[in-house]
Amino acid sequence: MVAAALLTTSGCGLFGSSSKSSSSDSKNSGAAASTSSSPQVTPQNVAQAFLTAWSGGDFDGAGKLTDDATTATARLKAVMGSLSPQKLTLTLGSQENVAAGADTASPPPTSASGTASGSAPASSSSASASASAATLARFSFNVSADFGNNLVWTYDSALSLVQGPAGTPVVKWNSAVIQPQLGPTALLKAVPPKQSVVDATGNPVDVTKHPSLTAAVNALTTHVPANFTPTQLTVEFVDPKTGSPVAPGTIKDLGAATSAPTTVKTTIDPKVQTAIEAALNGHANAGMVAIQPSTGDILGMASNDAGIPSLAYKAARAPGSTFKVITTALALQQGLTASTPVKCTSSATVEGKPITNDPSLANGIANAHLKDAFEQSCNTAFVNLALDGKLGSDYNALSNEAKTYFGMNQKWDLGMGPATYGTAGDLQVPPADGLGTYARDAFGQGDIEMSPLTMASVAATVCNNGQFKQPILVPGTPQVSATPLPAGVDSQLTTLMQDVISDSPGTAYGYFPAGDGLAGKTGSAESNDTPKTGKTDSWMIVFDKKHDIAFGALTLNGGFGIQNSGPAIDTALKNLGYI
């Protein structure tokens, strides 16, 4: 028998919120200590170190103690981030008898876990590679997840140790280590009693009619407001893409309900939602968001990409030339005007690599001004502004501009809990690490990532006289603030964006009705898919001051902005009767 060891870490809210400090302690006292010298590396202390790292939120450290570090780290981070206990206690139990020469003994997922994951049980490639490794030892352990208010979920699991490539024991990875029924992709979530979700008119949001709202509705039905601890929770398996419960469904009910489920009213305008959903027909793998600029209310958001059901607000793609709105705002604040001469050359060299324009501007624009570069979307003009120091010498300037005036680079709570939208990291517009990145950022490539939601917000900010209103899905949700753009800057941006649509040869000229005061910016952006498809992402943002509405649209691998995303917004405006 092995003496049980109690390993705990406490958090204040979400499990991941305290992971950094726990991770630091765990790395120094757990995995590193247990592998400091060969005589100490036993199956027991590797198992102990793995649980220490896991319970401390050091998922990277725990992953490195397995035979599949990449998968283990990702799964632990995803599952525990979704489950989100306030405190996790892992207790190492007894070493179980293992037959001599037995193969890997971490139990494969049951059929239930395969169903729960949404796919049949499968081993990773690195796990498969060690499938023939003999089991050195197997330990049981107990998991206790404390959610506060005496809501505690306890269960038993087990892990096996096999010989790793370095000759030392490692944990044989399988998602079933986390929870015996858990398959390779499903998440665990502890949800309070379901709330009903209604639109702005008070009618229930029907996700069978509006399937692209499924993930948002699921999040709202189970969202726990800040500083509130529920008296009842249900632990269940959920789909990682939509948050919908998946088989085998409920694992454990904790506590008892003290009140009936409440109703969450959203800002969704059913007329707008229906209009933008219909507008995406014929534009595959696309997403669109409509925002009311004066309030930040999200009037509608739709997606039709099966791989990213919430593409409208979860996509993380380079925004291309739509980002030139922010770059131009910075340029105007640096003292440039619409009539300032710029160098729209046929190409510009950045770190030894040529940057070119769309084919229509293959030769550049002779005697160009900033107005010409913006309307016709000349990439090289914006690159040259950066290279020539016209955007300032601070490589953080674009990042600061995006945050200070457009509300980027911080978490927005739409009503579903704080999150950083439109990026795989924490910043949509990270500080540039040098002049080369800064120059690429200037025309919306580089390290910038956005979603239709975030780019719709850029259009909405210009529409709202330069005042950012953080997008929200639930009225009354606290909104982060930003500094208003100087009036002269916003008025020039408005004129430039109107000219894109109403002035020949603007990139959207002739595609929208003239004389309606519409303003917009087209964009096309290279992505990781571009070398395979030969197509860029199609972007467009549009605002309509008369109707207090702004749109952001993205079509993956859709070509130029006016080839897919522009027509989709045009259709949405027509569906609404605005043009």
XYZ file of C-alpha atoms in Angstrom, residues 9-564:
556
model
C -5.002 24.084 -4.673
C -7.527 26.799 -4.039
C -8.891 29.279 -6.519
C -11.198 32.261 -6.362
C -13.678 31.715 -9.128
C -12.653 29.925 -12.296
C -10.083 27.142 -11.946
C -7.851 28.749 -14.540
C -7.810 32.106 -12.751
C -5.218 30.943 -10.226
C -3.301 28.576 -12.449
C -0.240 30.771 -12.937
C 0.775 30.935 -9.296
C -0.126 27.276 -8.731
C 1.757 26.331 -11.871
C 4.903 28.046 -10.693
C 4.857 26.294 -7.326
C 4.042 22.930 -8.872
C 6.836 23.086 -11.400
C 9.372 23.730 -8.681
C 8.094 21.287 -6.121
C 6.422 18.599 -8.214
C 7.646 17.304 -11.528
C 11.098 18.866 -11.360
C 11.761 17.568 -7.861
C 10.654 14.065 -8.689
C 12.975 13.785 -11.675
C 16.033 15.480 -10.208
C 17.931 12.195 -9.856
C 17.380 8.728 -11.257
C 17.157 6.840 -7.918
C 14.109 8.967 -6.966
C 12.241 8.353 -10.207
C 9.766 5.642 -9.263
C 6.278 5.016 -10.625
C 4.848 6.176 -7.311
C 6.546 9.566 -7.192
C 5.882 10.194 -10.901
C 2.193 9.487 -10.245
C 2.383 11.803 -7.239
C 4.100 14.546 -9.237
C 1.520 14.245 -12.025
C -1.360 14.735 -9.565
C 0.470 17.608 -7.866
C 0.928 19.427 -11.155
C -2.638 18.744 -12.274
C -4.226 19.874 -9.000
C -2.029 22.968 -8.995
C -3.159 24.030 -12.453
C 0.254 23.293 -13.980
C -1.162 21.445 -16.959
C 2.022 21.802 -18.958
C 4.012 20.232 -16.129
C 1.485 17.427 -15.775
C 1.509 16.809 -19.512
C 5.279 16.434 -19.560
C 4.956 13.551 -17.122
C 2.871 11.566 -19.641
C 3.639 9.688 -22.837
C 1.680 12.272 -24.869
C 2.544 15.699 -23.487
C 0.774 17.759 -26.153
C -2.565 15.974 -25.942
C -2.498 15.610 -22.157
C -1.724 19.295 -21.612
C -4.461 20.422 -23.993
C -7.067 18.072 -22.551
C -6.324 18.904 -18.924
C -6.469 22.619 -19.692
C -9.713 22.347 -21.672
C -11.556 19.988 -19.330
C -10.554 21.701 -16.109
C -11.186 25.141 -17.598
C -14.698 24.001 -18.497
C -15.378 22.254 -15.187
C -13.965 25.219 -13.236
C -14.032 24.110 -9.570
C -13.008 26.555 -6.879
C -10.755 23.910 -5.321
C -9.462 20.595 -6.611
C -8.204 17.863 -4.295
C -6.470 14.783 -5.719
C -5.578 11.915 -3.395
C -3.208 9.193 -4.536
C -4.469 5.793 -3.493
C -3.261 2.237 -3.556
C -1.001 0.602 -6.089
C -3.000 -2.076 -7.825
C -1.715 -5.492 -8.794
C -0.473 -5.637 -12.382
C 0.268 -8.899 -14.140
C 3.877 -9.243 -15.171
C 4.429 -8.064 -18.747
C 0.920 -6.626 -19.014
C 0.302 -4.102 -21.753
C -0.769 -0.546 -21.073
C -3.458 -0.670 -18.451
C -5.117 2.744 -18.377
C -8.622 1.557 -19.264
C -9.759 2.505 -22.734
C -12.840 4.746 -22.775
C -16.115 2.880 -22.501
C -18.683 3.133 -25.261
C -20.335 5.812 -23.160
C -17.218 7.957 -23.242
C -16.994 7.544 -26.971
C -20.536 8.805 -27.265
C -19.835 11.584 -24.811
C -16.945 12.807 -26.875
C -18.970 12.907 -30.024
C -16.691 10.382 -31.686
C -15.477 6.841 -31.234
C -12.668 6.390 -28.704
C -9.308 6.945 -30.304
C -5.719 7.033 -29.128
C -3.277 9.748 -30.121
C -0.399 8.916 -32.417
C 2.196 9.172 -29.693
C 0.057 7.132 -27.333
C -0.329 4.493 -30.027
C 3.394 4.428 -30.527
C 3.849 3.270 -26.942
C 0.880 0.883 -26.981
C 3.169 -2.096 -26.634
C 4.957 -0.721 -23.573
C 4.511 -2.886 -20.488
C 2.678 -1.396 -17.530
C 5.090 -0.714 -14.672
C 2.458 0.166 -12.083
C -1.144 1.233 -11.724
C -2.584 3.510 -9.049
C -6.075 4.470 -8.040
C -6.736 8.041 -6.971
C -9.654 10.090 -5.723
C -10.864 13.370 -7.225
C -12.757 15.951 -5.194
C -13.949 19.062 -7.083
C -15.338 21.732 -4.749
C -17.579 24.397 -6.322
C -18.445 26.237 -3.095
C -21.733 26.223 -1.142
C -20.967 22.634 -0.110
C -21.300 21.509 -3.721
C -18.591 18.860 -3.994
C -18.224 16.210 -6.681
C -16.096 13.215 -5.708
C -15.220 10.154 -7.744
C -12.452 7.585 -8.223
C -10.161 7.211 -11.204
C -6.907 5.438 -12.016
C -3.687 5.915 -13.929
C -1.009 3.602 -15.230
C 2.736 4.113 -15.535
C 4.762 2.881 -18.497
C 8.414 3.294 -19.379
C 9.055 6.532 -21.233
C 11.588 7.248 -24.005
C 14.154 8.394 -21.445
C 13.826 5.125 -19.550
C 11.912 6.703 -16.667
C 8.240 6.045 -15.788
C 5.586 8.228 -17.383
C 1.816 8.289 -17.068
C 0.062 6.436 -19.863
C -2.225 9.181 -21.188
C -5.899 8.750 -21.895
C -8.752 11.194 -21.277
C -10.283 8.523 -19.050
C -7.588 9.393 -16.501
C -9.457 12.659 -15.891
C -12.790 10.873 -15.495
C -13.401 7.202 -16.339
C -16.240 7.882 -18.821
C -14.591 10.815 -20.554
C -13.749 10.400 -24.244
C -11.103 12.231 -26.286
C -13.003 15.441 -27.084
C -15.979 16.016 -24.758
C -15.725 18.481 -21.885
C -17.109 18.367 -18.353
C -19.196 21.228 -17.043
C -20.966 21.914 -13.758
C -24.082 23.864 -14.704
C -26.745 25.518 -12.557
C -30.475 25.060 -13.266
C -31.187 26.058 -16.843
C -32.430 29.575 -17.538
C -34.720 30.358 -20.453
C -33.282 32.704 -23.093
C -35.492 35.208 -24.904
C -34.857 37.767 -27.635
C -35.291 41.526 -27.382
C -39.048 41.156 -27.921
C -39.401 38.698 -25.036
C -39.970 35.608 -27.176
C -37.887 32.455 -26.590
C -34.874 32.089 -28.868
C -35.571 28.991 -30.949
C -32.220 27.397 -31.797
C -33.864 25.024 -34.255
C -34.710 28.082 -36.348
C -31.508 29.911 -35.466
C -28.900 27.137 -35.084
C -25.957 29.525 -35.185
C -27.146 30.918 -31.843
C -26.933 27.479 -30.189
C -23.570 27.984 -28.488
C -24.508 31.448 -27.215
C -27.881 30.255 -25.918
C -26.269 27.255 -24.202
C -23.774 29.581 -22.551
C -26.511 31.945 -21.386
C -28.754 29.168 -20.050
C -26.022 28.021 -17.688
C -24.058 31.216 -17.059
C -23.415 32.016 -13.415
C -23.098 35.773 -12.807
C -19.972 37.095 -11.109
C -19.938 36.973 -7.291
C -22.809 34.475 -7.230
C -22.549 30.849 -6.126
C -25.479 28.615 -7.089
C -27.101 26.195 -4.651
C -27.489 23.458 -7.245
C -25.233 22.164 -10.001
C -25.420 19.344 -12.506
C -22.162 17.864 -13.768
C -22.572 16.799 -17.370
C -20.702 15.988 -20.567
C -20.842 18.805 -23.135
C -19.837 19.286 -26.754
C -16.692 21.475 -26.952
C -17.999 23.454 -29.946
C -21.570 24.221 -28.922
C -21.726 23.548 -25.181
C -24.721 21.270 -25.760
C -25.077 18.237 -23.456
C -23.971 14.966 -25.067
C -24.426 11.334 -24.050
C -24.209 9.865 -21.502
C -25.373 13.256 -20.242
C -25.691 13.921 -16.522
C -23.003 12.475 -14.298
C -23.967 13.931 -10.932
C -26.531 16.292 -9.424
C -25.169 18.415 -6.599
C -27.251 20.331 -4.052
C -30.911 21.238 -4.356
C -32.649 24.042 -6.232
C -34.108 26.827 -4.077
C -35.804 28.822 -6.812
C -37.263 28.350 -10.281
C -35.077 28.996 -13.325
C -34.936 32.637 -14.383
C -35.231 34.225 -17.788
C -32.327 35.873 -19.590
C -33.362 38.600 -22.006
C -30.947 39.219 -24.878
C -30.389 42.076 -27.303
C -31.119 39.841 -30.317
C -33.556 41.501 -32.700
C -35.400 38.623 -34.411
C -35.857 40.686 -37.576
C -32.123 41.382 -37.813
C -31.169 37.816 -36.879
C -33.385 36.385 -39.596
C -32.093 38.916 -42.129
C -28.411 38.155 -41.603
C -28.940 34.397 -41.495
C -30.688 34.571 -44.854
C -27.960 36.874 -46.162
C -25.333 34.162 -45.631
C -27.113 31.770 -47.981
C -24.825 31.194 -50.934
C -21.767 32.318 -48.970
C -20.308 29.159 -47.452
C -18.153 29.156 -44.317
C -19.178 32.664 -43.380
C -20.156 34.663 -40.334
C -21.807 38.016 -39.747
C -22.548 40.232 -36.755
C -24.839 43.257 -36.575
C -24.392 45.801 -33.763
C -26.315 48.908 -32.698
C -23.492 51.489 -32.506
C -25.197 53.816 -30.022
C -25.530 51.094 -27.374
C -23.238 48.206 -28.325
C -26.253 45.884 -28.401
C -25.673 42.820 -30.591
C -28.747 42.732 -32.819
C -27.834 39.521 -34.588
C -24.975 37.113 -35.172
C -24.953 34.212 -37.575
C -22.563 31.580 -38.891
C -22.844 28.735 -41.371
C -19.471 27.047 -40.898
C -19.831 23.531 -39.477
C -16.246 23.524 -38.243
C -16.648 26.788 -36.309
C -20.340 27.008 -35.302
C -19.697 30.353 -33.592
C -17.478 31.770 -36.341
C -19.263 35.130 -36.008
C -17.558 35.796 -32.687
C -15.003 32.999 -32.233
C -13.108 33.194 -35.528
C -9.515 34.337 -35.124
C -8.320 35.453 -38.553
C -6.206 38.262 -39.956
C -8.643 41.089 -40.859
C -6.706 42.325 -43.863
C -7.601 45.751 -45.212
C -10.585 46.271 -42.893
C -7.944 46.938 -40.223
C -6.793 49.968 -42.222
C -9.567 51.848 -40.433
C -7.525 51.614 -37.220
C -4.225 52.295 -39.011
C -5.751 55.354 -40.658
C -7.087 56.591 -37.321
C -3.516 56.439 -36.015
C -2.179 58.191 -39.132
C -4.701 61.007 -38.756
C -3.704 61.415 -35.115
C -0.084 61.620 -36.260
C -1.026 64.720 -38.277
C -1.736 63.213 -41.681
C -4.907 64.174 -43.539
C -6.886 62.664 -46.386
C -4.896 64.869 -48.795
C -1.460 63.894 -47.471
C 0.720 62.383 -50.251
C 1.566 58.701 -49.723
C 3.693 56.182 -51.609
C 1.399 53.608 -53.206
C 4.188 51.725 -54.954
C 3.860 48.516 -56.944
C 5.586 46.670 -54.112
C 7.329 47.299 -50.815
C 10.067 45.186 -49.289
C 9.701 44.105 -45.666
C 12.513 42.044 -44.142
C 13.609 40.963 -47.602
C 10.139 39.904 -48.720
C 7.968 41.834 -51.182
C 4.528 43.103 -50.193
C 2.234 43.704 -53.147
C -1.266 44.998 -53.839
C -4.334 43.383 -55.320
C -4.036 42.852 -59.103
C -6.045 46.016 -59.808
C -3.222 48.019 -58.197
C -0.333 45.992 -59.573
C 1.358 49.208 -60.714
C 0.453 51.192 -57.611
C -1.134 54.650 -57.768
C 0.849 57.559 -59.118
C 0.773 60.736 -57.021
C -1.461 59.058 -54.463
C -2.910 60.670 -51.362
C -4.105 58.970 -48.188
C -7.675 59.233 -49.518
C -6.692 57.242 -52.635
C -4.816 54.622 -50.632
C -7.753 54.071 -48.294
C -10.496 54.032 -50.942
C -8.586 51.727 -53.276
C -7.011 49.737 -50.436
C -3.354 50.129 -51.376
C -1.322 47.797 -49.145
C 2.050 49.294 -50.012
C 0.957 52.789 -49.018
C 0.278 51.622 -45.468
C 3.457 49.552 -45.379
C 5.463 52.602 -46.497
C 3.796 54.765 -43.850
C 5.123 52.350 -41.230
C 8.566 51.962 -42.819
C 8.958 55.735 -43.197
C 8.002 56.476 -39.601
C 4.777 58.265 -40.558
C 2.873 56.135 -38.023
C 5.341 57.024 -35.293
C 8.444 55.250 -34.054
C 6.719 53.282 -31.279
C 6.043 49.739 -32.459
C 3.320 49.521 -29.791
C 1.382 52.357 -31.426
C -1.119 50.252 -33.371
C -1.704 48.007 -30.366
C -2.264 51.061 -28.173
C -4.549 52.668 -30.775
C -6.686 49.543 -30.951
C -7.073 49.409 -27.167
C -7.336 53.102 -26.344
C -9.912 54.097 -28.962
C -11.491 50.844 -30.186
C -11.674 48.843 -26.936
C -9.515 45.947 -28.137
C -6.928 43.880 -26.232
C -9.119 43.301 -23.198
C -11.845 40.919 -22.161
C -15.400 41.757 -23.105
C -18.312 40.259 -21.202
C -21.154 39.889 -23.680
C -23.250 38.436 -20.877
C -21.712 34.970 -21.037
C -18.645 35.719 -18.911
C -15.451 37.628 -19.764
C -13.519 36.476 -22.840
C -11.125 37.915 -25.385
C -12.906 37.557 -28.707
C -11.396 37.186 -32.148
C -8.005 35.900 -31.101
C -6.394 32.665 -30.048
C -4.444 34.615 -27.430
C -5.165 37.585 -25.186
C -4.616 40.447 -27.644
C -6.246 41.015 -31.001
C -3.485 43.504 -31.800
C -0.289 42.511 -29.954
C 2.596 44.987 -29.738
C 4.806 44.512 -32.785
C 8.163 42.882 -32.114
C 9.949 44.979 -34.744
C 9.557 47.163 -37.799
C 8.760 44.225 -40.076
C 5.796 43.055 -38.011
C 4.692 46.655 -37.534
C 4.637 47.176 -41.303
C 2.604 44.005 -41.868
C 0.232 44.936 -39.065
C -0.405 48.255 -40.796
C -2.412 46.570 -43.544
C -4.077 43.965 -41.351
C -1.728 40.999 -41.585
C 1.199 40.477 -39.204
C 0.117 39.139 -35.831
C -3.392 40.634 -35.819
C -6.446 38.381 -35.334
C -10.093 39.411 -35.436
C -13.636 38.066 -35.749
C -16.711 39.557 -37.423
C -17.767 40.685 -33.931
C -14.624 42.694 -33.267
C -14.499 44.220 -36.746
C -18.211 45.099 -36.608
C -17.351 46.943 -33.411
C -14.690 48.952 -35.267
C -17.306 50.081 -37.793
C -19.750 50.789 -34.965
C -17.206 52.993 -33.181
C -16.734 55.215 -36.243
C -20.511 55.287 -36.768
C -21.068 56.387 -33.154
C -19.064 59.596 -33.610
C -15.880 57.867 -32.539
C -17.234 56.549 -29.229
C -16.653 52.831 -28.605
C -19.526 50.925 -27.025
C -18.502 47.410 -26.039
C -20.740 44.815 -27.708
C -23.143 43.067 -25.337
C -25.676 40.268 -25.726
C -27.470 40.803 -22.403
C -28.744 44.295 -21.547
C -27.174 45.791 -18.453
C -23.947 43.779 -18.721
C -21.011 45.975 -17.607
C -19.105 47.298 -20.635
C -15.433 48.202 -20.819
C -14.835 51.745 -21.983
C -12.473 53.481 -24.382
C -11.389 57.037 -25.129
C -13.465 58.757 -27.852
C -11.658 59.440 -31.115
C -10.981 63.141 -31.665
C -13.927 64.629 -33.569
C -11.786 65.623 -36.539
C -10.351 62.128 -36.810
C -13.741 60.453 -36.695
C -15.278 62.792 -39.255
C -12.419 62.113 -41.687
C -12.738 58.346 -41.131
C -16.469 58.572 -41.780
C -15.904 60.415 -45.062
C -13.194 57.972 -46.159
C -15.415 54.976 -45.391
C -18.345 56.574 -47.228
C -16.115 57.177 -50.244
C -15.216 53.459 -50.369
C -18.859 52.829 -51.291
C -19.953 56.014 -53.048
C -16.842 57.321 -54.806
C -15.291 55.767 -57.906
C -12.860 53.961 -57.817
C -13.606 52.898 -54.226
C -13.325 49.140 -53.739
C -17.071 48.811 -53.022
C -18.245 51.438 -55.518
C -21.251 50.266 -57.507
C -22.051 47.357 -55.202
C -24.327 49.273 -52.817
C -27.010 51.846 -53.631
C -25.542 55.329 -53.911
C -26.773 58.249 -51.867
C -27.748 56.317 -48.745
C -24.779 57.494 -46.691
C -23.495 53.973 -46.209
C -19.864 53.689 -45.142
C -17.589 50.665 -45.254
C -14.233 49.050 -45.831
C -13.438 45.929 -47.814
C -10.678 43.507 -46.955
C -8.954 40.360 -48.085
C -6.463 38.562 -45.900
C -4.086 35.672 -46.247
C -4.528 32.808 -43.810
C -2.945 29.423 -43.215
C -5.440 28.071 -45.762
C -4.402 30.434 -48.560
C -1.484 28.343 -49.902
C -3.826 25.341 -50.222
C -6.927 27.097 -51.578
C -5.281 29.903 -53.507
C -7.885 32.246 -51.991
C -7.786 34.875 -49.308
C -10.418 35.411 -46.632
C -13.166 37.823 -47.682
C -13.937 40.629 -45.211
C -16.189 43.666 -45.132
C -17.457 46.106 -42.532
C -20.317 48.546 -43.120
C -22.237 51.043 -41.042
C -25.507 52.828 -41.668
C -25.897 55.925 -39.468
C -29.494 56.462 -40.563
C -30.551 53.125 -39.070
C -27.964 52.990 -36.237
C -26.521 49.658 -37.344
C -23.060 48.305 -38.166
C -22.011 44.995 -39.702
C -18.907 42.846 -39.793
C -18.720 39.863 -42.142
C -16.093 37.223 -42.878
C -16.133 34.460 -45.490
C -13.313 31.962 -45.060
C -11.324 31.536 -48.277
C -13.901 33.740 -49.990
C -11.568 35.895 -52.053
C -11.831 39.690 -52.131
C -14.122 41.496 -49.721
C -16.570 42.455 -52.409
C -16.804 38.903 -53.753
C -18.576 37.370 -50.737
